Amino acid sequence: MSKTVERTRKSATLAEIQARDGARAFRGAEVGVIDANARTVQLAFSSEAEVERWFGFEVLSHDPDAVVLTRLNDGAALLLEHDRDKQIGVVERVSIDADRRGRCVVRFGRGAQAEEIFQDIVDGIRRHVSVGYRIHEAKLVEQRDDGDVWKIMKWEPFEISVVSVPADVSVGVGRAMEADQPGERAVNREAPEPMKEDIMPATTEAVTKPTETSPDAAQDAGRRAAEAERTRVRSIIEMGEAYGAPELARDAVKDGLPAEQFQRQLLAHLNSRMQQPLSEQMRAADIGLTENEVRQFSFMKVIRALADPTSHAARREAAFEFEASEAAAAKRKSGSGERFAVPTDVLTRALNTATSASGQGDSGGFLVANPLLASSFIEILRNRSTIMQLGNVLGGLVGNPDIPKQTAGAQGYWVGEDQDAGQGNQALGQIGLTPKTCAAFSEITRRLMMQSSIDVEALVRADLAMALALTIDRAGYYGTGEDNQPRGIAKQTGVNAVSFQAANPSFSELVQMETEIAVDNADVSSMAYVMNAKARGYAKTALKHQGVAGTIWEQGGTINGYRTEVTNQIEDGHVFMGNFSDLIIGMWGGLDLTVDPYSGSKSGRLRIVVFQDVDFALRRVESFCLGKRG
């Protein structure tokens, strides 16, 4: 009980400090700003006051980029006690002010309930409001005896409520105490009720015979249980933040999952994310262009403006493209300011679906007679790169993420009657991804640059994608890991190897590659071979077995029953085989573009250089085998 009293005293002291800083005067002034005719009230809904939560103490950051106001600025609801069935008004204006408080103007409806609450506010009976919000980023800033202190680095308010009991007393109109409500709760960290300091029995015997447990022993048990719960919550939250799954972590905390079980759940979640199409993954980095704006975006306008930076006409023509580039660069918070950042919206969606329109901003659509269906830049890139077709592409990355991998499997046990099964030895390791900048270029003539046909636009995009794809493809197989290159499959330590007796492999040697992977328990039905065109030509004429009909190359383009890809990126006499779903291909941000008008100035050519950050990692080196002449 003493700790409960002490904690209350600290909270009260904090409130007094905040009041002396002006919160109390401010609160009175704000509540008094009521426009009865317009039915509006000015409110302060959030501050950086320290508020006790079930996981410790929480401080909401009010830095300029910490509060996501998209939903509040879009006519968010004014509710009663966070009940979505009780909307009494609408949020009209929102701001985060210099004194690090969130303020808004709300307008009340004319229904009976809204009228009643509005009149109570006018009469000074109701003075408190609360903000419902989601936590996107959090940071543990202090560990104290009375609870950990978390600073919420990014959060998104989605509704304002009039409440009777606030939690943030520093502004007089603050965040509400947590309570179960129908639908969406006031705070997105949905979790069990806050732990209390009441004396809890430690064993079943203590429940049936409470007098046999001393108060000191029960208090010790309660403290141990509280510490164990804090450790569990902290571990889960930290894992969720580290691997970009904060919502999954919050659900695990709410459901009472042990940290070890959440590890397995997190691994499954990341595996499922890697199976998503690249275009869906990269949508997280979109800047919000509409489909019409994506169709208007023209590479050729950008190229013309970059080729002649003194041309005001070219710059005006590409004004929309440059505005989108600035937004993309700001969202990525990376890349060189000297390069043009192509938004991921443009890279992952179709260039055009019909070119018959001639509206302002079209890329010369009125000049083309026939419709053109063009794939997105990313899909063109992927289709021209065998390594990107085969591997798991993880798009829209930020920073240097660590990808978890399972380093030990669960174990089975024989148990006797009424015995517990032993704990499995499942564990997670990490593999790091670090962006390596891949540069490629294509050249066009000045005459081609002056064309505004949508076909020329598609041609330029395809050429850039081809140049980039070849560079990425080669690195995926043979990247050295040095000289700013990523490390490819051939240079990974621990990859299986088979020595061929001749320049081209026999069928038995190709089967041996499968066997080497299977011995490591890494074989799956979706494995694939990769070879060059010369090896395919040999396989189409070489017999599997001497004197027996049937070539190595099988009907349907398979070898040994497995899918076989052909690319001349593979060196003569080399064959790769593996479970390519264990190859992670990380791609950061969007695409950076520069125009070089000088290298080919004598012939009147323009060089277009593109930059893309990429890295490769193998979740299991045992999943791959390289065969070559020994």
XYZ file of C-alpha atoms in Angstrom:
630
model
C 0.000 0.000 0.000
C 2.899 2.341 0.702
C 4.043 2.210 -2.899
C 0.554 3.113 -4.106
C 0.528 6.147 -1.846
C 4.002 7.168 -2.964
C 3.065 6.909 -6.617
C -0.037 9.029 -6.101
C 2.048 11.653 -4.333
C 4.466 11.856 -7.289
C 1.608 12.295 -9.741
C 0.094 15.064 -7.674
C 3.462 16.842 -7.457
C 3.819 16.639 -11.216
C 0.348 18.145 -11.624
C 1.275 21.027 -9.338
C 4.426 21.731 -11.337
C 2.453 21.744 -14.555
C -0.195 24.035 -13.043
C 2.483 26.533 -11.967
C 3.762 26.509 -15.546
C 0.430 27.938 -16.683
C -1.756 24.929 -17.358
C -4.400 25.978 -14.829
C -4.753 29.521 -16.205
C -4.729 28.234 -19.717
C -7.368 25.667 -18.886
C -9.774 28.224 -17.562
C -9.316 30.445 -20.586
C -9.823 27.658 -23.055
C -12.994 26.380 -21.441
C -14.376 29.876 -21.552
C -13.963 30.275 -25.324
C -17.425 29.217 -26.395
C -19.388 30.498 -29.367
C -23.020 29.758 -28.559
C -24.279 30.886 -31.959
C -21.828 28.745 -33.942
C -22.069 25.958 -31.309
C -18.262 25.696 -31.205
C -15.841 25.221 -28.289
C -12.069 25.603 -28.228
C -10.383 22.760 -26.347
C -6.888 21.677 -25.328
C -6.880 17.903 -25.761
C -3.273 16.772 -25.129
C -0.015 17.719 -23.470
C 3.340 16.175 -22.577
C 2.220 15.406 -19.032
C 3.389 12.035 -17.663
C 0.360 9.731 -17.426
C 0.287 6.334 -15.699
C -0.661 3.451 -17.973
C -0.750 -0.323 -17.523
C 2.858 -0.603 -18.773
C 4.285 2.175 -16.636
C 4.210 5.879 -17.452
C 3.604 7.503 -20.817
C 4.626 10.852 -22.271
C 3.167 11.964 -25.600
C 5.757 13.805 -27.680
C 4.518 17.030 -29.273
C 7.437 17.505 -31.656
C 6.380 18.829 -35.091
C 6.596 15.409 -36.770
C 5.404 13.341 -33.793
C 1.632 13.876 -34.134
C -0.122 12.542 -37.242
C -3.162 14.802 -37.681
C -4.554 13.311 -40.904
C -7.675 11.822 -39.345
C -8.492 14.756 -37.069
C -8.139 17.177 -39.990
C -10.546 15.065 -42.019
C -13.636 15.879 -39.944
C -13.069 13.455 -37.071
C -15.915 12.676 -34.695
C -16.588 14.373 -31.353
C -17.864 11.545 -29.126
C -19.244 11.104 -25.636
C -17.019 8.916 -23.427
C -15.302 7.355 -26.500
C -18.532 5.603 -27.530
C -18.725 5.488 -31.336
C -22.504 5.180 -31.098
C -22.686 8.557 -29.343
C -21.391 11.151 -31.780
C -22.294 14.604 -30.559
C -20.274 16.773 -32.939
C -17.329 17.122 -35.299
C -13.732 18.338 -35.104
C -13.294 21.395 -37.310
C -9.729 22.660 -36.705
C -6.641 21.134 -35.073
C -3.194 22.466 -34.167
C -0.094 21.513 -32.175
C 1.078 24.771 -30.637
C 4.443 26.124 -29.523
C 3.672 25.398 -25.851
C 3.567 21.674 -26.852
C -0.144 21.180 -26.406
C -2.721 19.934 -28.859
C -5.729 22.174 -29.414
C -8.860 21.921 -31.506
C -12.150 23.603 -32.281
C -15.170 21.315 -32.117
C -18.721 22.005 -33.285
C -21.691 20.392 -31.524
C -24.676 18.893 -33.296
C -28.311 19.769 -32.639
C -29.544 16.386 -31.418
C -30.972 16.010 -27.905
C -27.831 14.423 -26.483
C -25.487 16.877 -28.204
C -27.620 19.782 -26.968
C -27.507 18.457 -23.410
C -23.692 18.078 -23.381
C -23.160 21.451 -25.047
C -25.346 23.158 -22.434
C -23.396 21.415 -19.638
C -20.173 22.830 -21.112
C -21.681 26.312 -21.341
C -22.773 26.004 -17.710
C -19.287 24.873 -16.617
C -20.488 21.429 -15.502
C -18.450 19.456 -18.061
C -14.870 20.671 -18.491
C -12.907 17.596 -19.531
C -12.184 16.039 -22.908
C -10.078 13.114 -24.025
C -8.272 12.151 -27.213
C -8.394 8.654 -28.687
C -5.118 7.785 -30.405
C -2.957 5.076 -31.868
C 0.712 4.612 -30.973
C 3.022 4.218 -33.942
C 6.479 4.623 -32.387
C 7.586 4.490 -28.732
C 10.903 4.701 -26.882
C 11.783 3.495 -23.392
C 13.492 6.522 -21.831
C 13.704 5.653 -18.123
C 13.415 2.668 -15.800
C 12.186 3.524 -12.330
C 11.071 1.596 -9.272
C 7.510 2.781 -9.699
C 7.333 1.910 -13.403
C 9.041 2.327 -16.766
C 8.703 5.623 -18.606
C 7.895 5.408 -22.325
C 7.984 8.402 -24.637
C 5.583 8.085 -27.548
C 7.607 9.340 -30.510
C 4.799 9.142 -33.094
C 1.071 8.899 -32.411
C -2.134 9.454 -34.348
C -5.258 10.932 -32.710
C -8.470 9.756 -34.372
C -11.307 11.187 -32.231
C -12.044 13.650 -29.439
C -14.413 12.772 -26.586
C -16.132 14.673 -23.842
C -15.449 12.651 -20.655
C -16.184 12.866 -16.978
C -12.834 11.606 -15.605
C -9.570 12.596 -17.322
C -6.138 11.046 -16.882
C -4.096 14.071 -18.004
C -4.918 16.730 -15.427
C -2.299 19.160 -16.678
C -4.529 20.786 -19.276
C -7.917 20.433 -17.616
C -9.231 18.899 -20.797
C -7.107 15.785 -21.124
C -6.809 12.129 -21.920
C -9.376 9.822 -20.335
C -8.706 7.032 -17.907
C -8.609 3.699 -19.727
C -11.866 1.790 -19.648
C -13.401 -0.866 -21.832
C -15.650 0.708 -24.420
C -17.540 -0.757 -27.342
C -15.603 -0.537 -30.560
C -12.333 1.404 -30.755
C -10.808 2.303 -27.392
C -9.511 5.684 -26.334
C -5.911 4.469 -26.394
C -4.738 1.965 -28.959
C -2.505 0.106 -26.507
C -5.353 -2.282 -25.773
C -4.364 -4.397 -22.791
C -5.625 -5.960 -19.569
C -6.625 -3.677 -16.704
C -3.711 -1.919 -14.947
C -1.975 -4.059 -12.339
C -2.875 -3.136 -8.804
C -0.657 -3.248 -5.732
C -3.154 -5.371 -3.810
C -1.667 -8.408 -2.092
C -2.170 -11.367 -4.469
C -1.892 -15.038 -3.405
C 1.150 -16.762 -4.859
C -0.123 -20.355 -4.809
C -3.341 -22.336 -4.824
C -2.764 -23.201 -1.188
C -2.620 -19.544 -0.317
C -6.019 -19.030 -1.896
C -7.674 -21.698 0.200
C -5.740 -20.856 3.382
C -4.956 -17.134 3.238
C -4.068 -16.986 6.933
C -1.065 -19.276 6.355
C 0.641 -16.745 4.012
C 2.414 -13.898 5.743
C 1.832 -10.352 4.450
C 5.546 -9.928 3.710
C 5.700 -13.130 1.666
C 2.576 -12.196 -0.263
C 3.962 -8.739 -0.971
C 7.200 -10.271 -2.246
C 5.228 -12.596 -4.505
C 3.187 -9.679 -5.768
C 6.320 -7.676 -6.534
C 7.879 -10.625 -8.346
C 4.726 -11.093 -10.399
C 4.643 -7.382 -11.223
C 8.311 -7.425 -12.271
C 7.758 -10.527 -14.422
C 4.823 -8.830 -16.131
C 6.846 -5.676 -16.807
C 9.655 -7.790 -18.261
C 7.213 -9.667 -20.505
C 5.580 -6.473 -21.745
C 8.923 -4.741 -22.274
C 10.354 -7.685 -24.254
C 7.336 -7.936 -26.523
C 7.098 -4.194 -27.143
C 10.825 -3.957 -27.935
C 10.634 -6.878 -30.388
C 7.589 -5.357 -32.047
C 9.366 -2.025 -32.505
C 12.613 -3.606 -33.721
C 10.864 -5.615 -36.439
C 8.216 -3.104 -37.490
C 5.231 -4.900 -35.933
C 4.042 -2.651 -33.069
C 0.361 -3.531 -33.507
C 1.144 -7.253 -33.373
C 3.107 -6.639 -30.170
C 0.237 -4.721 -28.609
C -2.151 -7.584 -29.386
C 0.302 -10.061 -27.844
C 0.516 -7.973 -24.674
C -3.272 -7.737 -24.516
C -3.678 -11.514 -24.991
C -1.092 -12.289 -22.305
C 1.245 -14.198 -24.634
C 4.664 -15.185 -23.251
C 7.612 -13.483 -24.960
C 8.800 -16.823 -26.387
C 5.433 -17.460 -28.036
C 5.423 -13.938 -29.464
C 8.825 -14.670 -31.044
C 7.282 -17.498 -33.052
C 4.279 -15.354 -33.956
C 6.576 -12.522 -35.084
C 8.593 -14.875 -37.286
C 5.410 -16.150 -38.954
C 4.241 -12.559 -39.455
C 7.478 -11.571 -41.195
C 7.330 -14.671 -43.380
C 3.812 -13.783 -44.497
C 4.857 -10.188 -45.211
C 7.629 -11.404 -47.486
C 5.077 -13.325 -49.535
C 3.201 -10.137 -50.420
C 3.716 -8.728 -53.915
C 6.429 -6.087 -54.037
C 3.965 -3.449 -55.204
C 1.850 -3.967 -52.041
C 4.881 -3.764 -49.751
C 6.099 -0.524 -51.296
C 2.686 1.138 -51.036
C 3.677 2.042 -47.461
C 6.149 4.528 -48.948
C 3.536 6.150 -51.215
C 3.017 9.903 -50.965
C -0.694 9.636 -51.724
C -0.917 10.367 -55.455
C -4.262 9.596 -57.045
C -4.490 7.274 -60.047
C -5.007 10.292 -62.280
C -1.890 11.970 -60.876
C 0.122 8.799 -61.405
C -0.980 8.760 -65.035
C 0.067 12.391 -65.406
C 3.559 11.801 -64.005
C 6.028 11.943 -66.916
C 9.626 10.773 -66.862
C 10.237 12.665 -70.094
C 9.175 15.995 -68.578
C 11.610 15.402 -65.735
C 14.412 14.463 -68.116
C 13.865 17.574 -70.237
C 13.884 19.808 -67.145
C 17.016 18.189 -65.686
C 18.818 18.257 -69.035
C 18.372 22.018 -69.323
C 18.088 23.462 -65.790
C 18.134 27.017 -67.192
C 14.897 26.465 -69.109
C 12.053 28.017 -67.127
C 9.539 26.588 -69.593
C 10.766 23.002 -69.022
C 10.700 23.523 -65.268
C 7.139 24.877 -65.377
C 6.095 21.935 -67.546
C 7.466 19.538 -64.915
C 6.244 21.509 -61.867
C 3.937 18.696 -60.734
C 6.684 16.085 -61.060
C 9.160 18.141 -59.014
C 6.572 18.773 -56.309
C 5.929 15.017 -56.076
C 9.689 14.397 -55.946
C 10.123 16.740 -52.991
C 7.329 14.951 -51.123
C 8.889 11.563 -51.861
C 12.325 12.700 -50.676
C 10.850 14.120 -47.478
C 9.029 10.883 -46.715
C 12.120 8.776 -47.307
C 14.363 11.123 -45.298
C 17.300 9.739 -47.286
C 19.060 10.033 -50.607
C 20.945 12.851 -52.219
C 19.278 16.212 -52.590
C 20.975 16.502 -55.986
C 18.939 13.608 -57.388
C 15.329 13.520 -58.488
C 13.320 11.177 -56.235
C 10.683 9.228 -58.167
C 7.719 8.475 -55.831
C 6.914 4.834 -55.203
C 3.317 5.583 -56.269
C 4.647 6.018 -59.795
C 6.981 3.015 -59.640
C 4.352 0.524 -58.511
C 1.294 1.507 -60.551
C 0.454 1.408 -64.233
C 1.832 4.215 -66.369
C -1.416 4.664 -68.298
C -4.579 2.744 -69.000
C -5.881 4.788 -71.896
C -4.073 7.417 -73.912
C -6.977 8.800 -75.843
C -7.526 11.627 -73.361
C -5.999 14.989 -74.102
C -6.441 16.734 -70.799
C -3.907 19.120 -69.417
C -0.937 17.326 -67.907
C -1.271 14.158 -69.993
C 2.008 12.810 -71.311
C 1.059 13.539 -74.905
C -1.897 11.194 -74.799
C -3.646 13.019 -77.635
C -0.695 12.202 -79.927
C -1.207 8.442 -79.676
C -3.866 6.723 -81.695
C -4.022 3.399 -79.898
C -4.359 2.674 -76.171
C -1.232 1.400 -74.428
C -1.303 -0.776 -71.369
C 2.038 -0.317 -69.578
C 3.224 -2.243 -66.532
C 4.589 -0.428 -63.520
C 8.307 0.320 -63.403
C 8.810 -2.112 -60.512
C 7.058 -4.959 -62.330
C 9.165 -4.311 -65.453
C 12.248 -4.399 -63.246
C 11.143 -7.626 -61.612
C 10.235 -9.355 -64.867
C 13.672 -8.642 -66.331
C 15.566 -9.905 -63.278
C 15.520 -13.632 -62.513
C 16.828 -13.072 -58.987
C 13.876 -10.786 -58.190
C 11.424 -13.285 -59.667
C 12.784 -16.054 -57.487
C 13.638 -14.325 -54.203
C 11.581 -12.689 -51.474
C 11.563 -8.964 -52.236
C 11.103 -6.782 -49.178
C 10.247 -3.294 -50.443
C 9.890 0.159 -48.911
C 12.604 -0.361 -46.278
C 13.902 2.415 -44.013
C 17.141 2.313 -42.013
C 19.101 -0.908 -41.481
C 16.566 -3.567 -40.483
C 17.492 -6.847 -38.794
C 15.520 -9.825 -40.087
C 14.901 -12.630 -37.577
C 15.725 -16.181 -38.539
C 15.075 -19.397 -36.687
C 18.368 -20.825 -35.423
C 17.022 -23.853 -33.546
C 13.889 -25.899 -34.042
C 11.295 -27.001 -31.524
C 11.973 -30.393 -29.939
C 9.647 -33.279 -29.102
C 9.687 -35.289 -25.857
C 8.270 -38.511 -24.431
C 6.568 -37.807 -21.127
C 5.065 -39.930 -18.416
C 1.740 -39.617 -16.687
C 1.184 -36.182 -15.130
C 4.578 -34.902 -16.313
C 5.219 -31.617 -18.093
C 6.706 -31.557 -21.568
C 10.208 -30.036 -21.677
C 10.660 -26.563 -23.071
C 11.588 -26.456 -26.760
C 14.926 -25.044 -27.796
C 13.546 -22.777 -30.477
C 15.533 -19.576 -30.847
C 15.769 -16.610 -33.155
C 18.876 -15.095 -34.684
C 19.253 -11.999 -36.826
C 20.556 -11.181 -40.250
C 21.191 -7.568 -41.156
C 20.300 -5.679 -44.304
C 22.309 -2.582 -45.177
C 21.509 -0.496 -48.279
C 24.033 -0.747 -51.129
C 23.473 1.815 -53.886
C 23.095 0.331 -57.350
C 23.558 2.741 -60.272
C 22.683 2.083 -63.908
C 22.213 4.262 -66.951
C 20.511 4.459 -70.304
C 21.110 6.905 -73.155
C 18.643 8.656 -75.449
C 19.089 11.113 -78.288
C 17.974 14.715 -78.037
C 15.446 14.135 -80.795
C 13.880 11.310 -78.836
C 13.835 13.497 -75.742
C 11.678 16.064 -77.524
C 8.971 13.473 -78.272
C 5.863 13.503 -76.099
C 4.429 10.155 -77.207
C 3.362 7.794 -74.437
C 5.205 5.038 -76.333
C 8.470 6.934 -75.876
C 7.665 7.350 -72.192
C 7.189 3.584 -71.849
C 10.366 2.893 -73.833
C 12.487 5.080 -71.564
C 11.068 3.459 -68.446
C 11.684 -0.028 -69.820
C 15.291 0.829 -70.761
C 15.985 2.178 -67.271
C 14.409 -0.893 -65.687
C 16.528 -3.180 -67.892
C 19.779 -1.400 -66.986
C 18.934 -1.578 -63.283
C 17.708 -5.183 -63.452
C 20.933 -6.477 -65.020
C 23.028 -4.809 -62.322
C 20.874 -6.144 -59.474
C 20.633 -9.598 -61.056
C 24.396 -10.042 -61.330
C 24.952 -8.908 -57.743
C 22.330 -11.337 -56.439
C 24.346 -14.268 -57.765
C 27.954 -13.024 -57.669
C 28.085 -9.832 -55.551
C 31.406 -9.778 -53.682
C 30.275 -8.068 -50.486
C 33.139 -5.617 -51.011
C 33.620 -2.372 -52.957
C 30.084 -1.203 -52.035
C 28.499 -4.379 -53.469
C 26.022 -6.621 -51.663
C 27.056 -10.233 -51.053
C 25.563 -12.644 -53.593
C 24.731 -16.336 -53.190
C 28.076 -17.554 -54.591
C 30.032 -15.564 -52.003
C 28.025 -16.641 -48.967
C 29.867 -18.849 -46.480
C 28.211 -22.224 -45.919
C 26.409 -22.600 -49.256
C 26.437 -26.209 -50.491
C 28.741 -27.064 -53.411
C 28.934 -29.792 -56.048
C 31.951 -30.197 -58.373
C 31.164 -30.999 -62.007
C 33.465 -33.366 -63.838
C 33.079 -31.507 -67.130
C 32.168 -28.039 -68.399
C 28.491 -29.051 -68.353
C 26.871 -31.086 -65.575
C 25.483 -34.570 -65.960
C 21.981 -35.386 -64.787
C 23.344 -37.264 -61.763
C 25.382 -34.174 -60.756
C 22.284 -31.992 -60.959
C 20.436 -34.509 -58.771
C 23.377 -34.399 -56.360
C 22.756 -30.646 -55.918
C 19.223 -31.444 -54.762
C 20.579 -34.121 -52.437
C 23.053 -31.756 -50.764
C 20.197 -29.402 -49.857
C 17.937 -32.261 -48.743
C 20.601 -33.649 -46.402
C 20.429 -30.286 -44.562
C 16.622 -30.618 -44.322
C 16.259 -27.486 -46.450
C 14.652 -28.991 -49.553
C 11.150 -27.920 -50.588
C 9.054 -28.612 -53.654
C 9.370 -24.998 -54.830
C 13.149 -25.117 -55.325
C 14.576 -24.041 -58.684
C 17.659 -24.369 -60.866
C 19.243 -21.318 -62.526
C 21.653 -21.634 -65.474
C 22.676 -19.779 -68.642
C 21.566 -20.321 -72.231
C 24.560 -22.523 -73.086
C 23.725 -24.910 -70.261
C 20.100 -25.022 -71.387
C 21.192 -25.848 -74.945
C 23.346 -28.681 -73.637
C 20.524 -29.956 -71.416
C 18.149 -30.123 -74.389
C 20.417 -32.580 -76.226
C 22.147 -34.522 -73.433
C 20.535 -37.743 -72.253
C 19.719 -38.273 -68.608
C 21.063 -41.818 -68.757
C 23.269 -43.295 -71.463
C 21.276 -45.411 -73.894
C 17.916 -44.416 -72.367
C 15.577 -41.972 -74.134
C 14.942 -38.696 -72.350
C 16.996 -35.500 -72.172
C 18.044 -33.582 -69.056
C 15.755 -30.718 -70.146
C 12.234 -31.924 -69.457
C 8.923 -30.983 -70.991
C 7.538 -27.831 -69.401
C 10.976 -26.269 -68.907
C 11.997 -28.252 -65.832
C 15.047 -30.270 -64.773
C 14.739 -33.092 -62.272
C 11.128 -31.985 -61.837
C 12.079 -28.483 -60.654
C 11.482 -25.081 -62.215
C 14.485 -23.882 -64.212
C 15.293 -20.238 -64.956
C 17.714 -19.189 -67.691
C 19.796 -16.021 -67.593
C 23.129 -15.157 -69.140
C 24.117 -13.503 -65.878
C 25.229 -17.002 -64.822
C 28.811 -17.844 -65.745
C 29.592 -20.697 -68.130
C 29.650 -24.039 -66.362
C 27.832 -22.719 -63.263
C 24.426 -23.856 -62.019
C 22.586 -22.524 -58.957
C 19.883 -24.454 -57.141
C 17.957 -23.608 -54.034
C 14.892 -22.649 -52.089
C 14.897 -19.038 -53.236
C 12.189 -18.058 -50.763
C 15.081 -18.009 -48.265
C 16.773 -15.270 -50.310
C 15.748 -11.843 -49.005
C 16.091 -8.926 -51.415
C 15.806 -5.627 -49.566
C 14.838 -2.485 -51.495
C 14.891 0.951 -49.863
C 12.686 3.922 -50.721
C 11.983 4.667 -54.337
C 14.179 5.477 -57.301
C 16.612 8.389 -57.658
C 17.267 9.835 -61.099
C 19.826 12.239 -62.575
C 20.431 13.429 -66.127
C 23.959 13.785 -67.528
C 23.988 15.978 -70.665
C 27.797 16.100 -70.870
C 29.151 12.539 -71.302
C 27.535 12.185 -74.734
C 27.485 15.851 -75.695
C 29.536 15.312 -78.890
C 26.891 12.991 -80.324
C 23.931 14.841 -78.824
C 23.018 12.018 -76.442
C 21.667 12.306 -72.927
C 22.692 9.845 -70.252
C 19.982 9.058 -67.695
C 21.380 7.597 -64.477
C 19.171 5.834 -61.924
C 20.039 4.857 -58.342
C 18.365 2.184 -56.223
C 19.389 0.957 -52.761
C 19.447 -2.851 -52.563
C 20.869 -5.624 -50.369
C 20.685 -9.428 -50.229
C 20.632 -11.865 -47.305
C 20.120 -15.616 -46.926
C 17.906 -16.768 -44.086
C 19.461 -20.241 -44.420
C 22.660 -20.815 -46.390
C 21.836 -24.551 -46.377
C 18.930 -23.817 -48.736
C 21.303 -23.191 -51.662
C 23.840 -25.099 -53.728
C 26.337 -23.923 -56.371
C 27.559 -26.410 -58.909
C 30.598 -25.741 -61.098
C 33.536 -27.532 -62.640
C 35.968 -28.532 -59.898
